[in-house]
Coordinates of C-alpha atoms in Angstrom, one line a residue:
M1 CA -7.9 7.4 -77.3
Q2 CA -11.4 7.9 -76.2
S3 CA -12.2 10.6 -73.4
A4 CA -13.9 10.0 -70.3
P5 CA -17.7 11.4 -70.1
W6 CA -18.7 15.2 -68.8
Y7 CA -21.7 15.3 -65.8
S8 CA -22.7 18.6 -64.6
V9 CA -23.4 18.3 -60.8
P10 CA -27.1 19.7 -59.6
T11 CA -26.8 21.7 -56.7
S12 CA -28.9 19.5 -54.4
I13 CA -29.1 19.1 -50.9
I14 CA -28.2 15.8 -49.3
A15 CA -26.9 14.1 -46.5
S16 CA -26.3 10.8 -46.0
V17 CA -26.5 8.8 -43.0
E18 CA -24.0 6.1 -42.1
H19 CA -26.5 3.8 -40.6
P20 CA -24.9 1.5 -38.1
F21 CA -26.7 -2.0 -38.3
I22 CA -27.2 -4.1 -41.6
V23 CA -30.8 -2.8 -43.1
H24 CA -33.4 -5.6 -43.6
N25 CA -36.3 -3.7 -43.0
V26 CA -36.3 0.1 -44.5
A27 CA -39.0 1.0 -42.5
K28 CA -37.6 0.2 -39.0
A29 CA -34.4 2.0 -40.1
V30 CA -35.9 4.7 -41.1
D31 CA -38.4 5.0 -37.4
S32 CA -34.4 4.2 -36.0
L33 CA -33.7 7.5 -36.9
G34 CA -36.4 9.2 -36.0
G35 CA -38.7 9.3 -38.8
P36 CA -39.4 10.9 -42.3
V37 CA -39.3 14.4 -39.7
M38 CA -35.8 13.7 -38.7
L39 CA -34.0 13.0 -41.3
A40 CA -35.4 16.4 -43.3
K41 CA -34.5 17.6 -40.4
L42 CA -30.9 16.7 -40.7
V43 CA -30.8 17.5 -44.5
H44 CA -32.0 21.3 -44.3
A45 CA -30.3 21.6 -41.5
S46 CA -27.7 25.1 -41.3
T47 CA -25.2 24.2 -39.2
A48 CA -22.2 21.1 -38.7
E49 CA -23.7 21.0 -34.5
Q50 CA -26.8 18.8 -36.4
K51 CA -27.1 15.4 -35.1
A52 CA -28.4 11.9 -36.0
F53 CA -30.0 10.1 -33.4
L54 CA -30.5 6.7 -33.5
S55 CA -32.4 4.5 -31.2
L56 CA -32.5 0.3 -30.8
H57 CA -36.4 1.2 -29.0
P58 CA -37.4 3.4 -31.1
Y59 CA -40.7 3.3 -29.0
D60 CA -39.6 3.2 -25.5
R61 CA -38.9 7.4 -24.5
M62 CA -37.3 5.9 -22.0
S63 CA -34.0 4.4 -24.2
T64 CA -31.0 6.4 -24.6
S65 CA -29.9 7.2 -28.3
L66 CA -27.0 6.8 -29.8
S67 CA -25.8 10.3 -30.7
S68 CA -23.6 10.8 -34.5
G69 CA -20.7 12.6 -35.5
N70 CA -21.5 14.8 -38.4
V71 CA -18.4 15.8 -41.0
H72 CA -18.0 17.6 -43.9
T73 CA -17.7 15.0 -47.0
S74 CA -17.2 16.2 -50.9
S75 CA -18.9 13.2 -52.2
V76 CA -21.4 12.7 -55.5
L77 CA -24.2 10.7 -55.9
L78 CA -25.0 8.7 -59.2
H79 CA -28.1 7.5 -60.0
I80 CA -26.9 4.7 -62.0
T81 CA -29.4 2.4 -64.2
V82 CA -29.0 -0.9 -65.7
P83 CA -31.4 -2.8 -67.6
K84 CA -33.6 -5.2 -65.5
R85 CA -32.9 -9.0 -64.9
T86 CA -36.5 -11.3 -65.0
G87 CA -35.1 -13.2 -62.5
R88 CA -36.3 -15.9 -64.9
K89 CA -33.7 -18.8 -64.4
R90 CA -33.3 -22.4 -66.7
K91 CA -30.8 -25.1 -66.8
R92 CA -27.7 -24.1 -69.0
G93 CA -28.1 -25.4 -72.9
S94 CA -31.1 -26.4 -71.7
V95 CA -34.3 -25.3 -74.5
E96 CA -37.3 -25.2 -71.6
G97 CA -39.0 -22.5 -70.2
F98 CA -37.6 -19.8 -67.3
D99 CA -38.8 -20.8 -63.5
D100 CA -39.1 -18.0 -60.8
A101 CA -40.4 -15.1 -62.8
N102 CA -39.6 -12.7 -59.6
G103 CA -38.5 -9.2 -60.4
L104 CA -36.0 -7.6 -58.9
R105 CA -37.3 -3.3 -58.1
D106 CA -35.6 -1.0 -58.8
G107 CA -32.3 0.4 -56.6
Y108 CA -33.0 4.4 -57.6
L109 CA -35.9 4.8 -56.9
L110 CA -35.8 4.6 -53.2
S111 CA -32.6 6.8 -53.6
E112 CA -35.4 9.4 -54.7
N113 CA -37.7 8.7 -52.0
F114 CA -35.3 8.9 -49.1
A115 CA -34.0 11.9 -50.4
N116 CA -37.7 13.4 -50.1
G117 CA -38.1 11.8 -46.5
V118 CA -40.5 9.1 -47.6
S119 CA -40.3 5.5 -46.1
Q120 CA -40.6 2.5 -47.9
G121 CA -42.8 0.2 -46.1
G122 CA -42.6 -2.4 -45.6
A123 CA -39.7 -3.4 -48.2
T124 CA -37.2 -5.5 -46.9
F125 CA -33.0 -6.2 -48.6
T126 CA -30.7 -9.2 -47.9
A127 CA -27.5 -9.6 -49.8
S128 CA -28.5 -11.5 -53.2
H129 CA -30.4 -8.5 -54.1
T130 CA -26.3 -6.8 -54.0
D131 CA -25.7 -9.7 -55.6
R132 CA -28.0 -9.6 -58.5
L133 CA -26.9 -5.6 -59.2
F134 CA -23.3 -6.4 -59.2
R135 CA -24.2 -8.9 -61.9
S136 CA -26.6 -6.4 -63.6
L137 CA -23.0 -4.5 -63.6
T138 CA -21.4 -6.7 -64.8
D139 CA -22.9 -8.8 -67.8
N140 CA -24.8 -4.6 -68.9
A141 CA -21.4 -3.5 -68.9
Q142 CA -22.0 -1.6 -72.0
K143 CA -26.4 -0.7 -71.3
Y144 CA -26.3 0.8 -68.1
A145 CA -27.3 5.1 -67.5
V146 CA -25.4 7.2 -65.2
E147 CA -26.9 10.7 -64.0
T148 CA -25.6 12.8 -61.5
V149 CA -28.0 14.2 -58.1
G150 CA -26.3 15.8 -56.7
V151 CA -23.2 16.6 -53.9
I152 CA -23.2 14.8 -50.5
D153 CA -21.6 18.3 -48.1
Q154 CA -22.8 16.3 -44.6
T155 CA -22.1 12.6 -43.6
H156 CA -23.5 11.5 -40.4
R157 CA -21.9 8.7 -38.6
F158 CA -22.3 6.3 -35.8
R159 CA -18.5 6.0 -34.0
G160 CA -19.5 5.4 -30.5
M161 CA -20.9 2.3 -28.0
P162 CA -24.6 2.4 -27.2
D163 CA -25.5 2.5 -23.8
F164 CA -27.1 -0.8 -21.4
V165 CA -30.5 -1.2 -22.2
Y166 CA -32.8 -1.5 -19.2
S167 CA -36.3 -3.4 -19.8
T168 CA -39.2 -1.8 -18.1
A169 CA -41.9 -4.1 -19.7
N170 CA -42.8 -5.5 -16.3
N171 CA -42.4 -2.3 -14.3
S172 CA -46.0 -0.9 -13.4
F173 CA -44.9 2.6 -12.7
V174 CA -43.0 3.3 -15.5
Q175 CA -45.6 1.7 -18.0
K176 CA -48.2 4.2 -15.7
A177 CA -45.4 7.5 -16.4
R178 CA -45.2 6.3 -19.9
D179 CA -48.9 6.1 -20.4
H180 CA -50.1 9.0 -18.7
I181 CA -47.3 11.4 -18.6
L182 CA -45.0 10.8 -21.5
P183 CA -47.7 11.5 -23.8
F184 CA -48.0 15.5 -21.8
D185 CA -52.0 15.4 -22.0
Y186 CA -53.2 17.3 -19.3
E187 CA -56.5 15.4 -19.4
E188 CA -53.8 11.5 -18.8
S189 CA -51.5 13.6 -16.6
K190 CA -53.9 14.1 -14.2
K191 CA -54.9 10.1 -14.5
F192 CA -51.2 9.8 -12.9
V193 CA -51.9 8.9 -8.9
L194 CA -48.9 7.9 -6.6
N195 CA -48.6 5.5 -4.0
M196 CA -48.8 7.4 -0.9
D197 CA -48.8 4.4 1.7
K198 CA -46.7 5.0 4.5
G199 CA -43.8 2.5 5.3
S200 CA -41.3 -0.2 3.3
R201 CA -43.5 -2.5 0.5
T202 CA -41.7 -5.1 -1.1
N203 CA -40.6 -5.6 -3.9
E204 CA -40.7 -2.1 -4.6
E205 CA -40.0 -1.0 -8.2
L206 CA -36.9 1.5 -8.9
I207 CA -36.4 3.9 -12.0
P208 CA -33.6 3.2 -14.5
P209 CA -30.9 5.8 -14.3
P210 CA -30.9 8.3 -17.3
F211 CA -27.6 6.0 -19.0
F212 CA -25.5 3.0 -17.3
S213 CA -22.4 3.8 -19.0
S214 CA -20.1 6.8 -19.8
L215 CA -18.4 6.0 -22.1
S216 CA -19.1 6.1 -25.7
L217 CA -16.3 5.6 -27.8
P218 CA -14.7 2.4 -28.1
F219 CA -11.0 1.3 -26.7
N220 CA -8.9 -0.9 -28.6
Y221 CA -7.0 -2.8 -25.3
T222 CA -4.5 -4.6 -27.5
Y223 CA -5.1 -7.8 -25.8
R224 CA -2.2 -10.3 -26.7
Q225 CA -0.3 -13.2 -25.5
N226 CA 2.4 -12.7 -22.7
P227 CA 5.2 -14.1 -24.6
T228 CA 7.4 -15.0 -21.8
V229 CA 4.5 -17.4 -20.7
K230 CA 5.0 -21.1 -21.9
Q231 CA 2.8 -24.4 -21.7
T232 CA 5.1 -27.7 -20.9
V233 CA 3.8 -30.6 -20.6
D234 CA 5.5 -33.2 -18.1
I235 CA 5.8 -37.6 -17.9
T236 CA 2.5 -37.4 -17.2
G237 CA 1.0 -35.9 -19.8
K238 CA -0.3 -33.0 -17.6
V239 CA -0.5 -29.3 -19.6
S240 CA 1.0 -26.8 -16.7
T241 CA 1.6 -22.6 -17.8
I242 CA 4.8 -21.2 -16.4
N243 CA 6.4 -18.0 -17.0
T244 CA 9.6 -17.9 -18.3
A245 CA 10.4 -14.2 -16.9
I246 CA 9.8 -14.5 -13.1
N247 CA 12.4 -15.1 -11.3
R248 CA 12.6 -17.2 -8.0
R249 CA 12.3 -14.8 -5.6
I250 CA 12.9 -15.9 -1.8
V251 CA 11.6 -14.1 0.3
T252 CA 11.7 -14.3 4.7
E253 CA 9.0 -16.3 6.1
R254 CA 5.9 -14.2 7.8
V255 CA 4.0 -15.7 10.8
A256 CA 1.1 -14.3 12.6
F257 CA 1.6 -13.5 16.4
D258 CA -1.0 -15.9 17.5
I259 CA 0.7 -19.5 14.7
A260 CA 0.4 -22.1 17.8
T261 CA 3.9 -23.3 16.3
V262 CA 6.5 -21.4 14.6
P263 CA 9.1 -22.8 11.5
N264 CA 11.4 -25.1 12.4
A265 CA 14.4 -25.0 9.3
P266 CA 13.7 -23.1 5.7
S267 CA 11.0 -24.2 3.2
Q268 CA 11.5 -26.4 1.7
T269 CA 10.2 -24.5 -1.7
F270 CA 14.5 -22.7 -1.3
P271 CA 16.8 -23.6 -3.4
P272 CA 19.0 -26.1 -2.0
V273 CA 21.9 -24.3 0.3
E274 CA 24.5 -26.6 -2.7
T275 CA 23.1 -24.5 -5.5
L276 CA 23.5 -20.8 -3.9
D277 CA 27.0 -18.9 -5.6
A278 CA 30.2 -19.4 -3.1
D279 CA 29.3 -15.6 -2.1
S280 CA 26.2 -15.7 -1.1
R281 CA 27.5 -19.4 0.8
S282 CA 30.2 -17.7 3.0
L283 CA 27.5 -14.6 4.4
L284 CA 25.0 -17.7 5.3
T285 CA 27.6 -19.2 7.3
E286 CA 28.9 -16.1 8.7
L287 CA 25.1 -15.1 9.7
E288 CA 24.6 -18.1 10.9
C289 CA 27.2 -17.4 13.6
Y290 CA 25.4 -14.3 14.4
M291 CA 22.5 -15.8 14.9
N292 CA 24.2 -18.8 17.5
E293 CA 25.0 -15.6 19.4
R294 CA 22.3 -13.6 19.6
P295 CA 19.1 -15.5 18.8
I296 CA 16.4 -12.5 17.0
W297 CA 18.1 -9.6 15.6
T298 CA 16.7 -6.6 13.6
R299 CA 17.8 -6.4 10.0
R300 CA 19.5 -3.0 10.6
A301 CA 21.4 -4.6 13.4
L302 CA 23.1 -7.0 11.7
T303 CA 23.6 -4.5 8.4
N304 CA 25.8 -2.8 11.4
R305 CA 27.4 -5.8 12.1
N306 CA 28.8 -6.8 8.5
D307 CA 28.3 -3.1 6.9
T308 CA 29.5 -4.5 3.6
H309 CA 28.7 -4.3 -0.2
L310 CA 28.6 -7.8 -0.5
W311 CA 26.1 -8.1 2.9
R312 CA 23.8 -5.0 1.0
T313 CA 23.1 -6.6 -1.9
M314 CA 22.5 -10.0 -1.1
S315 CA 21.1 -9.9 2.6
K316 CA 17.7 -10.5 1.4
T317 CA 19.0 -13.9 -0.5
V318 CA 20.5 -15.7 2.8
I319 CA 18.5 -14.1 5.3
P320 CA 15.5 -16.4 4.7
Y321 CA 18.0 -19.8 5.0
V322 CA 18.5 -18.7 8.9
G323 CA 15.4 -17.0 10.8
Y324 CA 11.4 -15.9 10.1
M325 CA 9.7 -12.8 11.0
F326 CA 6.4 -12.6 12.9
R327 CA 4.2 -9.7 11.2
S328 CA 2.7 -8.5 14.0
G329 CA 3.2 -8.4 17.9
P330 CA 6.1 -7.8 20.4
W331 CA 8.8 -9.0 18.2
R332 CA 7.5 -7.5 14.8
E333 CA 10.4 -6.8 12.0
A334 CA 12.3 -9.1 14.0
I335 CA 14.4 -12.0 12.6
V336 CA 14.2 -15.1 14.8
K337 CA 16.1 -18.3 14.6
Y338 CA 14.3 -21.0 13.7
G339 CA 12.9 -22.9 16.2
V340 CA 13.1 -20.1 18.7
D341 CA 10.1 -19.1 20.4
P342 CA 10.0 -16.5 22.4
R343 CA 6.6 -16.5 23.6
T344 CA 8.2 -19.6 26.1
D345 CA 10.7 -18.3 27.8
P346 CA 10.7 -13.9 29.2
Q347 CA 14.2 -14.2 28.8
Y348 CA 13.3 -13.1 25.8
R349 CA 12.1 -10.4 26.3
V350 CA 14.7 -8.0 25.9
F351 CA 14.6 -8.6 21.9
Q352 CA 11.4 -7.5 21.9
T353 CA 10.3 -4.7 19.5
M354 CA 9.3 -1.2 19.2
T355 CA 8.2 0.9 16.3
F356 CA 8.9 4.6 15.4
Q357 CA 7.9 6.3 12.4
F358 CA 9.9 9.5 11.6
D359 CA 9.8 11.7 8.8
I360 CA 13.1 11.2 7.3
R361 CA 12.9 14.0 4.2
G362 CA 14.4 16.4 6.6
K363 CA 11.1 18.1 7.7
Q364 CA 11.6 19.3 11.2
H365 CA 8.4 18.3 13.1
N366 CA 6.8 21.3 14.9
V367 CA 7.5 19.6 18.3
K368 CA 8.1 22.0 21.6
S369 CA 10.9 21.7 23.7
I370 CA 10.2 19.1 26.6
S371 CA 12.8 20.8 29.0
G372 CA 14.2 24.0 27.5
S373 CA 17.9 22.2 26.3
K374 CA 20.0 25.2 24.3
E375 CA 22.1 22.6 22.2
P376 CA 20.0 21.3 19.6
R377 CA 20.8 18.6 17.6
A378 CA 21.1 18.2 14.1
I379 CA 20.2 14.6 13.1
T380 CA 21.1 13.0 10.5
S381 CA 20.0 9.3 8.2
H382 CA 24.0 8.5 7.8
T383 CA 25.3 5.2 9.9
D384 CA 28.1 5.1 12.0
G385 CA 27.4 1.0 13.3
N386 CA 24.8 2.2 16.2
S387 CA 22.5 3.6 14.1
H388 CA 20.2 0.7 15.9
I389 CA 21.0 2.2 19.4
F390 CA 19.6 4.4 21.1
N391 CA 21.2 6.3 23.7
G392 CA 18.5 9.0 24.9
M393 CA 21.3 11.4 23.3
E394 CA 21.2 10.7 19.8
M395 CA 19.7 9.0 16.9
R396 CA 19.5 8.1 13.6
T397 CA 16.7 8.0 11.0
D398 CA 18.1 5.0 8.9
G399 CA 15.2 2.6 10.4
K400 CA 12.0 2.8 12.9
V401 CA 12.8 -0.6 14.9
W402 CA 14.5 -1.0 17.6
Q403 CA 14.9 -3.0 20.6
V404 CA 14.8 -3.2 24.6
C405 CA 18.6 -4.4 24.1
D406 CA 19.5 -1.4 21.8
I407 CA 17.6 0.9 24.2
K408 CA 20.6 2.1 26.0
D409 CA 18.7 5.1 27.8
T410 CA 19.3 4.7 31.7
L411 CA 15.7 6.2 32.1
V412 CA 14.4 3.9 29.8
Q413 CA 16.4 0.6 30.9
K414 CA 14.9 1.3 34.9
I415 CA 11.4 1.3 33.6
L416 CA 12.4 -2.3 31.5
A417 CA 14.7 -3.6 33.7
T418 CA 11.6 -4.5 36.8
T419 CA 11.5 -8.0 37.8
H420 CA 7.9 -8.0 38.3
L421 CA 6.5 -9.6 34.8
R422 CA 3.4 -10.9 32.9
K423 CA 3.1 -15.1 34.5
R424 CA 1.9 -15.6 30.7
C425 CA 3.2 -14.2 27.5
H426 CA 0.6 -11.5 26.2
I427 CA 1.6 -11.9 22.8
K428 CA -0.4 -9.6 20.3
A429 CA 1.6 -6.7 22.2
D430 CA 3.5 -6.0 25.5
G431 CA 5.3 -9.6 25.0
W432 CA 6.5 -10.7 29.0
F433 CA 6.0 -7.6 30.4
H434 CA 3.1 -6.2 32.1
N435 CA 0.6 -3.5 29.9
G436 CA 1.6 -0.4 32.1
T437 CA 5.6 -1.1 31.9
W438 CA 5.4 -1.6 28.1
A439 CA 2.9 1.6 27.5
K440 CA 5.5 4.0 29.4
A441 CA 8.9 2.9 27.9
R442 CA 7.3 3.4 24.7
T443 CA 5.3 6.5 25.7
I444 CA 8.9 8.0 27.2
T445 CA 11.0 6.9 24.2
K446 CA 8.6 7.8 21.3
L447 CA 8.7 11.4 23.3
K448 CA 12.9 12.2 23.6
M449 CA 13.1 10.4 20.1
A450 CA 11.1 12.8 18.8
Q451 CA 12.3 16.0 20.5
I452 CA 15.4 14.9 19.3
H453 CA 14.8 14.3 15.8
A454 CA 12.9 18.1 15.5
G455 CA 16.6 19.3 16.6
K456 CA 15.4 20.2 20.1
G457 CA 18.1 18.1 21.5
P458 CA 17.0 15.4 24.5
P459 CA 14.7 16.3 27.9
N460 CA 16.0 15.3 30.9
D461 CA 14.9 12.8 32.9
E462 CA 12.8 15.2 36.0
V463 CA 10.1 15.7 33.5
F464 CA 8.9 12.2 33.3
A465 CA 9.2 11.4 37.0
K466 CA 5.2 11.0 37.4
M467 CA 5.2 9.3 34.5
V468 CA 7.8 6.5 36.3
A469 CA 6.0 6.8 39.2
L470 CA 2.5 5.1 37.7
P471 CA 2.2 1.5 38.5
N472 CA 3.4 -1.5 36.1
I473 CA -0.2 -2.7 35.3
L474 CA -3.1 -0.5 34.4
S475 CA -6.8 -2.9 35.6
E476 CA -10.1 -1.4 36.3
D477 CA -8.7 -1.3 40.7
T478 CA -6.0 0.8 39.3
K479 CA -7.1 3.3 36.6
A480 CA -7.9 6.2 38.8
L481 CA -4.1 6.4 39.0
F482 CA -3.0 7.0 36.0
M483 CA -6.1 10.2 36.5
F484 CA -4.6 13.6 37.2
S485 CA -6.3 16.9 37.8
K486 CA -4.7 20.4 36.8
D487 CA -3.7 20.9 40.9
Q488 CA -1.8 17.4 41.1
A489 CA -0.3 17.9 37.4
T490 CA 0.9 20.3 34.7
S491 CA -1.0 20.1 31.4
R492 CA 1.7 18.8 29.5
E493 CA 2.1 15.9 32.2
I494 CA -1.7 15.2 31.9
E495 CA -1.5 14.9 28.0
W496 CA 2.0 12.3 28.5
I497 CA -0.3 10.4 30.9
G498 CA -2.8 10.3 28.8
H499 CA -0.9 8.5 25.9
I500 CA 0.3 5.6 28.4
R501 CA -3.3 4.9 29.0
A502 CA -4.9 5.3 25.1
S503 CA -1.5 3.1 24.1
A504 CA -1.5 0.2 26.8
S505 CA -3.9 -3.0 26.2
T506 CA -5.8 -4.9 27.6
P507 CA -5.3 -6.0 31.3
E508 CA -5.5 -9.3 30.7
P509 CA -2.5 -12.0 31.9
G510 CA -1.8 -12.4 27.6
T511 CA -4.4 -13.7 24.9
G512 CA -1.6 -17.1 24.1
A513 CA -3.7 -19.7 25.5
R514 CA -1.9 -22.0 22.8
I515 CA 1.8 -21.1 24.2
R516 CA 3.4 -23.0 26.9
P517 CA 3.6 -20.6 29.9
V518 CA 6.6 -20.3 32.1
D519 CA 6.0 -20.8 35.3
V520 CA 7.4 -16.9 36.9
E521 CA 6.9 -16.0 40.4
E522 CA 5.2 -12.5 40.1
P523 CA 6.3 -10.6 42.3
A524 CA 3.7 -9.2 45.7
M525 CA 2.8 -5.8 44.2
P526 CA 4.3 -2.7 47.2
E527 CA 2.0 -2.1 50.2
S528 CA 2.6 1.6 49.1
E529 CA 0.6 0.6 45.8
K530 CA -2.2 -1.5 47.5
L531 CA -2.9 1.7 50.0
A532 CA -3.4 3.4 47.2
V533 CA -5.2 1.1 45.1
E534 CA -7.5 0.4 48.2
R535 CA -7.7 4.3 48.9
Q536 CA -9.2 4.9 45.1
K537 CA -11.4 1.8 45.8
L538 CA -13.1 4.2 48.8
F539 CA -13.3 7.8 47.2
D540 CA -13.1 8.4 43.7
P541 CA -10.6 11.2 42.7
R542 CA -12.7 13.8 40.9
V543 CA -15.3 14.2 44.1
E544 CA -12.2 14.7 46.3
T545 CA -10.9 16.6 43.8
A546 CA -14.6 19.1 43.8
L547 CA -14.7 18.8 47.4
R548 CA -11.3 20.8 47.3
N549 CA -11.9 23.3 45.6
F550 CA -15.2 24.1 47.3
Q551 CA -13.6 24.0 50.6
E552 CA -10.9 26.6 49.5
S553 CA -13.8 28.4 48.1
R554 CA -15.4 28.7 51.5
L555 CA -12.6 29.3 53.2
E556 CA -11.9 31.9 50.5
D557 CA -15.7 33.7 51.6
V558 CA -14.9 33.4 55.1
E559 CA -11.8 35.3 55.0
Y560 CA -13.6 38.1 52.5
E561 CA -16.1 38.2 55.2
A562 CA -14.0 38.5 58.3
D563 CA -12.4 41.6 56.0
A564 CA -15.2 43.2 56.1
I565 CA -16.6 43.1 59.3
A566 CA -12.9 44.1 60.5
R567 CA -13.2 47.4 58.6
D568 CA -16.9 47.9 59.5
D569 CA -15.8 48.3 63.4
S570 CA -13.3 50.2 62.4
D571 CA -14.7 53.2 60.7
V572 CA -17.1 53.1 63.9
D573 CA -14.1 53.9 65.9
N574 CA -13.0 56.3 63.6
L575 CA -16.4 58.1 64.0
G576 CA -16.6 57.8 68.0
S577 CA -12.7 59.2 68.3
S578 CA -11.4 61.3 65.5
N579 CA -9.2 63.0 67.0
D580 CA -7.4 60.1 69.8
E581 CA -4.0 59.6 67.9
D582 CA -3.6 56.5 69.5
D583 CA -6.3 54.7 69.3
D584 CA -5.9 55.3 65.8
G585 CA -2.8 53.6 65.3
E586 CA -4.5 50.8 67.8
D587 CA -7.7 50.5 65.0
Q588 CA -4.4 50.9 62.2
E589 CA -2.6 47.3 64.2
D590 CA -6.2 45.8 64.3
N591 CA -6.2 46.0 61.0
L592 CA -3.0 45.1 59.6
E593 CA -3.6 42.1 61.9
D594 CA -7.2 40.6 60.1
D595 CA -5.4 41.0 56.8
D596 CA -2.6 39.2 58.0

């Protein structure tokens, strides 16, 4: 049995660089790695942190280099010698002379020169040369010689992605910087002159950033076709793609507040009612009775009306068959019966909605008690069938939408029971109420809910007296009536009235020009409000307040001067008759009268 030959391995220092590209020109490949000098540094590097840098544009200093990873290896470099092929060819079985006398250069010479850091000029190699080398090894299985050159203890591998390259060939500024700054020559750097002209210039040249991409490692996204997506062909031969895993959801139709015509029936894309299961059809029949009883509901009110397991699990499927919803506006988040347009008749004002957002995680708000109630009330999120109703004493946090007809608070009901309505619906915010009326009702309701939700009990209605007395219309003529000084109201009342001014919409009759108006006679403004408005047109309340303060301060100065004169007179009288007890008594009485 023949044993394998033994070879001694020299202690030569060898470093391997795995070039990421197919090398056709050895000289360019060496230059892309920094030239022979940089390769020599890799070979004689004493630390494993030494990296090789590969540049796609080695002659452009502004291009970004790609760094390698230095990996410790224990590979052995072999020098294999095979008989040199002449490269001459002739047809098999022919006795004619050979053609193509070009020979092949020895590969081991290139390896030795690389170890010494010498470039091979412009030598080029193609895949055919590699084929010839393997062909020589195959044809000369017993005639090749093997010699160990050394151990490769470090291998540089490029596994990162190269950065994007920004061409600066046509950038004159970068070209001047490259010619005068990058050579690091003092005389050349003095020739670099910046353009100091003022003003903006067209076609301004920009310097590219140091790098474009911050990702150096490739990421395998593992893209694959969704297995549930299938291609189907209809009867006309048209190919379409469908997702077989998507459930056909039935969603309530939501329309904009300014839509010209409201939906009259469910969407034709919904499955027919006959195809629904028995429970859904039974629930749909019951829901239609509710909509005939009351054309506009909140989802929470319907849940309290039919709080069953069947309703909670299937209501989202059957509600789209009976009504639609507004995305915004006075009837936001309310389910409106198909064919009913609440913007066309003021009778639907009782179904307008108010939306308030409260913290339902049990966290108490930092709300000061409005009326100093001594009986705090705990707030829970459970429902007892009346959670959609706000009576001014308690509230539930299982929803955030309340309707006017479900607000049973006496004070808020009094404000909203006014007959002073708009002639045309304000479809964006206020509905059929005037902006002042709607802002007062919303602000007072929110203040009451906030205090109850904070556990401080319901407030007294007396603290809202000034807010209730405000006009129903906030306009340029009545704006002054919504402003109070510190002498006219407390700081808390001034803050609340400021909320009313901020939440009130524009005083125009409405933005619903495309909505059919209803001829509703608007009651005349009370005479007291008219007189107040006319008075405010003539006198600015800020001027009146400043004038009143000035008069009060002037009166105090006059009283102070009178007191000082009286004291001076009494001192003179005391000096003239110091022993007259009666005179002293009279002087004291005079002083007391002056003080009074």
